Every structure is written in C-alpha cells, then in structure tokens.
Amino acid sequence: MLNLNSIMIGSSQPKILSTFYEKVFGKNPDMVDGDWSGWQIGSAFFSIGGHSQIKGKAKEPQRIIVNLETKEVQKEFERIKKLGANVIKEPYEMGGAWIATFADPDGNYFQLMSPWKD
C-alpha cells in the first residue's frame, strides 16, 4: 500500500506563493531553505519552491487540485477569501459534503472540503 508523503508545487514566484500559503495555513513554514518552504499539514508535507521550467500561471489549474479538509468550510472560505484568494466556486454541497474552490497566486486550484463520511 502506498502512502501519500508530500505535495510539491513548483513556481516562478515561490516567495509570493509561500507567503500566500503561510496565511492560508495560519502558521509559519516548518521548513525554509532558500526559495523552498514547506509545511506539515496533517499526514502530508506541502512544499513550494522555484522551478526553472515553470513560467507564469497554471495553464490547466483544474488538472490537479489540492483538497484541504475542514469541518468549517463556510468559515474557512470567508477567511481565505479575505486573504485575496481568487474564488473559483463558492461553497456548495455535493453528496453530503461541502466544497469550495479557490485559485492561489499562480492560478493553481485548491479546495476546502468537509470530512468524508463512511
């Protein structure tokens, strides 16, 4: 069985993206090394760094979406919206779960999701 260990986002503007996610996560990075920053978020490590082949905004931002779980989707939606995140889709219900979609400064999509129910 595989375990998701980490997610890395490459950026042409890693400092701007790191500052943005510092506000989203509500804490300083757990790791900073040059242009790289990273946070332990639940059981996975989320990192951002410069990448020489990344230019501009994400061209297909919906290809991979990072989902952040919270029981307070509406409350977190309002908080993150005030941080300047680009709202892609306001909170909506799907199959008993609440979801809201944003884009970060590079245009990458991330979602708030209520916990899955078995």
PDB file of C-alpha atoms in Angstrom:
ATOM      1  CA  MET A   1       0.000   0.000   0.000  1.00  0.00           C
ATOM      2  CA  LEU A   2       1.355   3.422  -0.944  1.00  0.00           C
ATOM      3  CA  ASN A   3       1.180   6.417   1.402  1.00  0.00           C
ATOM      4  CA  LEU A   4       0.913   9.988   0.138  1.00  0.00           C
ATOM      5  CA  ASN A   5       4.002  11.606   1.664  1.00  0.00           C
ATOM      6  CA  SER A   6       4.141  15.078   0.171  1.00  0.00           C
ATOM      7  CA  ILE A   7       2.957  17.525  -2.455  1.00  0.00           C
ATOM      8  CA  MET A   8       5.390  19.910  -4.139  1.00  0.00           C
ATOM      9  CA  ILE A   9       4.343  22.964  -6.133  1.00  0.00           C
ATOM     10  CA  GLY A  10       6.925  24.473  -8.469  1.00  0.00           C
ATOM     11  CA  SER A  11       6.656  28.193  -9.105  1.00  0.00           C
ATOM     12  CA  SER A  12       8.358  31.075 -10.879  1.00  0.00           C
ATOM     13  CA  GLN A  13       7.423  33.172  -7.835  1.00  0.00           C
ATOM     14  CA  PRO A  14       7.978  30.863  -4.830  1.00  0.00           C
ATOM     15  CA  LYS A  15       8.258  33.664  -2.248  1.00  0.00           C
ATOM     16  CA  ILE A  16       4.847  35.106  -3.209  1.00  0.00           C
ATOM     17  CA  LEU A  17       3.262  31.646  -3.194  1.00  0.00           C
ATOM     18  CA  SER A  18       4.883  30.764   0.150  1.00  0.00           C
ATOM     19  CA  THR A  19       3.626  33.990   1.749  1.00  0.00           C
ATOM     20  CA  PHE A  20       0.128  33.212   0.459  1.00  0.00           C
ATOM     21  CA  TYR A  21       0.081  29.646   1.846  1.00  0.00           C
ATOM     22  CA  GLU A  22       1.559  30.814   5.149  1.00  0.00           C
ATOM     23  CA  LYS A  23      -1.636  32.852   5.553  1.00  0.00           C
ATOM     24  CA  VAL A  24      -3.893  30.025   4.326  1.00  0.00           C
ATOM     25  CA  PHE A  25      -2.338  27.525   6.779  1.00  0.00           C
ATOM     26  CA  GLY A  26      -2.177  30.125   9.552  1.00  0.00           C
ATOM     27  CA  LYS A  27       1.383  29.272  10.502  1.00  0.00           C
ATOM     28  CA  ASN A  28       4.999  29.842   9.538  1.00  0.00           C
ATOM     29  CA  PRO A  29       6.627  27.195   7.330  1.00  0.00           C
ATOM     30  CA  ASP A  30       8.043  24.185   9.148  1.00  0.00           C
ATOM     31  CA  MET A  31      10.980  24.276   6.719  1.00  0.00           C
ATOM     32  CA  VAL A  32      12.652  27.101   4.803  1.00  0.00           C
ATOM     33  CA  ASP A  33      15.714  26.545   2.607  1.00  0.00           C
ATOM     34  CA  GLY A  34      16.481  29.278   0.069  1.00  0.00           C
ATOM     35  CA  ASP A  35      13.448  29.568  -2.244  1.00  0.00           C
ATOM     36  CA  TRP A  36      11.864  26.458  -0.713  1.00  0.00           C
ATOM     37  CA  SER A  37       9.230  26.460   2.027  1.00  0.00           C
ATOM     38  CA  GLY A  38       7.242  23.595   3.454  1.00  0.00           C
ATOM     39  CA  TRP A  39       4.529  22.820   5.968  1.00  0.00           C
ATOM     40  CA  GLN A  40       3.475  19.627   7.695  1.00  0.00           C
ATOM     41  CA  ILE A  41      -0.269  19.592   7.012  1.00  0.00           C
ATOM     42  CA  GLY A  42      -1.919  16.560   8.554  1.00  0.00           C
ATOM     43  CA  SER A  43      -0.005  13.466   7.459  1.00  0.00           C
ATOM     44  CA  ALA A  44       1.458  15.051   4.303  1.00  0.00           C
ATOM     45  CA  PHE A  45       4.188  17.637   3.726  1.00  0.00           C
ATOM     46  CA  PHE A  46       3.248  20.562   1.457  1.00  0.00           C
ATOM     47  CA  SER A  47       6.182  22.351  -0.174  1.00  0.00           C
ATOM     48  CA  ILE A  48       6.727  25.218  -2.594  1.00  0.00           C
ATOM     49  CA  GLY A  49       9.903  26.018  -4.481  1.00  0.00           C
ATOM     50  CA  GLY A  50      11.347  27.636  -7.546  1.00  0.00           C
ATOM     51  CA  HIS A  51      11.374  25.557 -10.706  1.00  0.00           C
ATOM     52  CA  SER A  52      13.293  26.568 -13.832  1.00  0.00           C
ATOM     53  CA  GLN A  53      10.680  25.174 -16.235  1.00  0.00           C
ATOM     54  CA  ILE A  54       7.687  26.945 -14.680  1.00  0.00           C
ATOM     55  CA  LYS A  55       6.666  30.227 -16.311  1.00  0.00           C
ATOM     56  CA  GLY A  56       3.584  32.257 -15.427  1.00  0.00           C
ATOM     57  CA  LYS A  57       0.246  30.957 -14.207  1.00  0.00           C
ATOM     58  CA  ALA A  58      -1.039  27.374 -14.327  1.00  0.00           C
ATOM     59  CA  LYS A  59      -2.411  26.657 -17.810  1.00  0.00           C
ATOM     60  CA  GLU A  60      -4.711  23.819 -16.656  1.00  0.00           C
ATOM     61  CA  PRO A  61      -5.270  24.573 -12.971  1.00  0.00           C
ATOM     62  CA  GLN A  62      -8.022  22.003 -12.581  1.00  0.00           C
ATOM     63  CA  ARG A  63      -5.727  19.117 -13.613  1.00  0.00           C
ATOM     64  CA  ILE A  64      -4.560  18.541 -10.013  1.00  0.00           C
ATOM     65  CA  ILE A  65      -6.488  20.061  -7.122  1.00  0.00           C
ATOM     66  CA  VAL A  66      -5.202  20.098  -3.554  1.00  0.00           C
ATOM     67  CA  ASN A  67      -8.026  19.384  -1.097  1.00  0.00           C
ATOM     68  CA  LEU A  68      -7.807  20.795   2.415  1.00  0.00           C
ATOM     69  CA  GLU A  69     -10.179  19.168   4.888  1.00  0.00           C
ATOM     70  CA  THR A  70     -12.109  21.231   7.423  1.00  0.00           C
ATOM     71  CA  LYS A  71     -15.359  20.883   9.341  1.00  0.00           C
ATOM     72  CA  GLU A  72     -15.807  24.647   8.917  1.00  0.00           C
ATOM     73  CA  VAL A  73     -15.931  25.062   5.112  1.00  0.00           C
ATOM     74  CA  GLN A  74     -18.013  28.276   5.159  1.00  0.00           C
ATOM     75  CA  LYS A  75     -15.959  29.904   7.935  1.00  0.00           C
ATOM     76  CA  GLU A  76     -12.629  28.996   6.294  1.00  0.00           C
ATOM     77  CA  PHE A  77     -13.983  30.062   2.905  1.00  0.00           C
ATOM     78  CA  GLU A  78     -14.693  33.558   4.239  1.00  0.00           C
ATOM     79  CA  ARG A  79     -11.281  33.765   5.948  1.00  0.00           C
ATOM     80  CA  ILE A  80      -9.329  32.661   2.864  1.00  0.00           C
ATOM     81  CA  LYS A  81     -11.426  34.863   0.574  1.00  0.00           C
ATOM     82  CA  LYS A  82     -10.377  37.861   2.706  1.00  0.00           C
ATOM     83  CA  LEU A  83      -6.716  36.865   2.167  1.00  0.00           C
ATOM     84  CA  GLY A  84      -7.190  37.642  -1.526  1.00  0.00           C
ATOM     85  CA  ALA A  85      -7.569  34.110  -2.887  1.00  0.00           C
ATOM     86  CA  ASN A  86      -9.348  34.022  -6.231  1.00  0.00           C
ATOM     87  CA  VAL A  87     -12.750  32.389  -5.702  1.00  0.00           C
ATOM     88  CA  ILE A  88     -13.466  29.802  -8.381  1.00  0.00           C
ATOM     89  CA  LYS A  89     -16.606  28.334  -6.783  1.00  0.00           C
ATOM     90  CA  GLU A  90     -18.421  29.413  -3.625  1.00  0.00           C
ATOM     91  CA  PRO A  91     -19.292  26.688  -1.070  1.00  0.00           C
ATOM     92  CA  TYR A  92     -21.718  24.107  -2.384  1.00  0.00           C
ATOM     93  CA  GLU A  93     -22.986  20.742  -1.238  1.00  0.00           C
ATOM     94  CA  MET A  94     -22.202  17.534  -3.102  1.00  0.00           C
ATOM     95  CA  GLY A  95     -23.275  14.149  -1.773  1.00  0.00           C
ATOM     96  CA  GLY A  96     -23.489  15.429   1.794  1.00  0.00           C
ATOM     97  CA  ALA A  97     -20.057  17.107   1.694  1.00  0.00           C
ATOM     98  CA  TRP A  98     -19.333  20.833   1.416  1.00  0.00           C
ATOM     99  CA  ILE A  99     -16.749  22.052  -1.103  1.00  0.00           C
ATOM    100  CA  ALA A 100     -15.356  25.470  -2.057  1.00  0.00           C
ATOM    101  CA  THR A 101     -12.728  26.089  -4.754  1.00  0.00           C
ATOM    102  CA  PHE A 102     -10.039  28.792  -4.915  1.00  0.00           C
ATOM    103  CA  ALA A 103      -7.017  29.627  -7.059  1.00  0.00           C
ATOM    104  CA  ASP A 104      -3.689  30.621  -5.485  1.00  0.00           C
ATOM    105  CA  PRO A 105      -1.458  33.437  -6.883  1.00  0.00           C
ATOM    106  CA  ASP A 106      -0.026  31.031  -9.513  1.00  0.00           C
ATOM    107  CA  GLY A 107      -3.532  30.003 -10.576  1.00  0.00           C
ATOM    108  CA  ASN A 108      -3.340  26.515  -9.006  1.00  0.00           C
ATOM    109  CA  TYR A 109      -6.698  25.293  -7.714  1.00  0.00           C
ATOM    110  CA  PHE A 110      -7.213  24.201  -4.125  1.00  0.00           C
ATOM    111  CA  GLN A 111     -10.428  23.262  -2.372  1.00  0.00           C
ATOM    112  CA  LEU A 112     -11.845  23.272   1.093  1.00  0.00           C
ATOM    113  CA  MET A 113     -13.764  20.070   1.765  1.00  0.00           C
ATOM    114  CA  SER A 114     -15.741  18.816   4.707  1.00  0.00           C
ATOM    115  CA  PRO A 115     -14.533  15.416   6.011  1.00  0.00           C
ATOM    116  CA  TRP A 116     -15.648  12.346   4.062  1.00  0.00           C
ATOM    117  CA  LYS A 117     -18.277  10.228   5.791  1.00  0.00           C
ATOM    118  CA  ASP A 118     -18.073   6.433   5.576  1.00  0.00           C
TER     119      ASP A 118
END
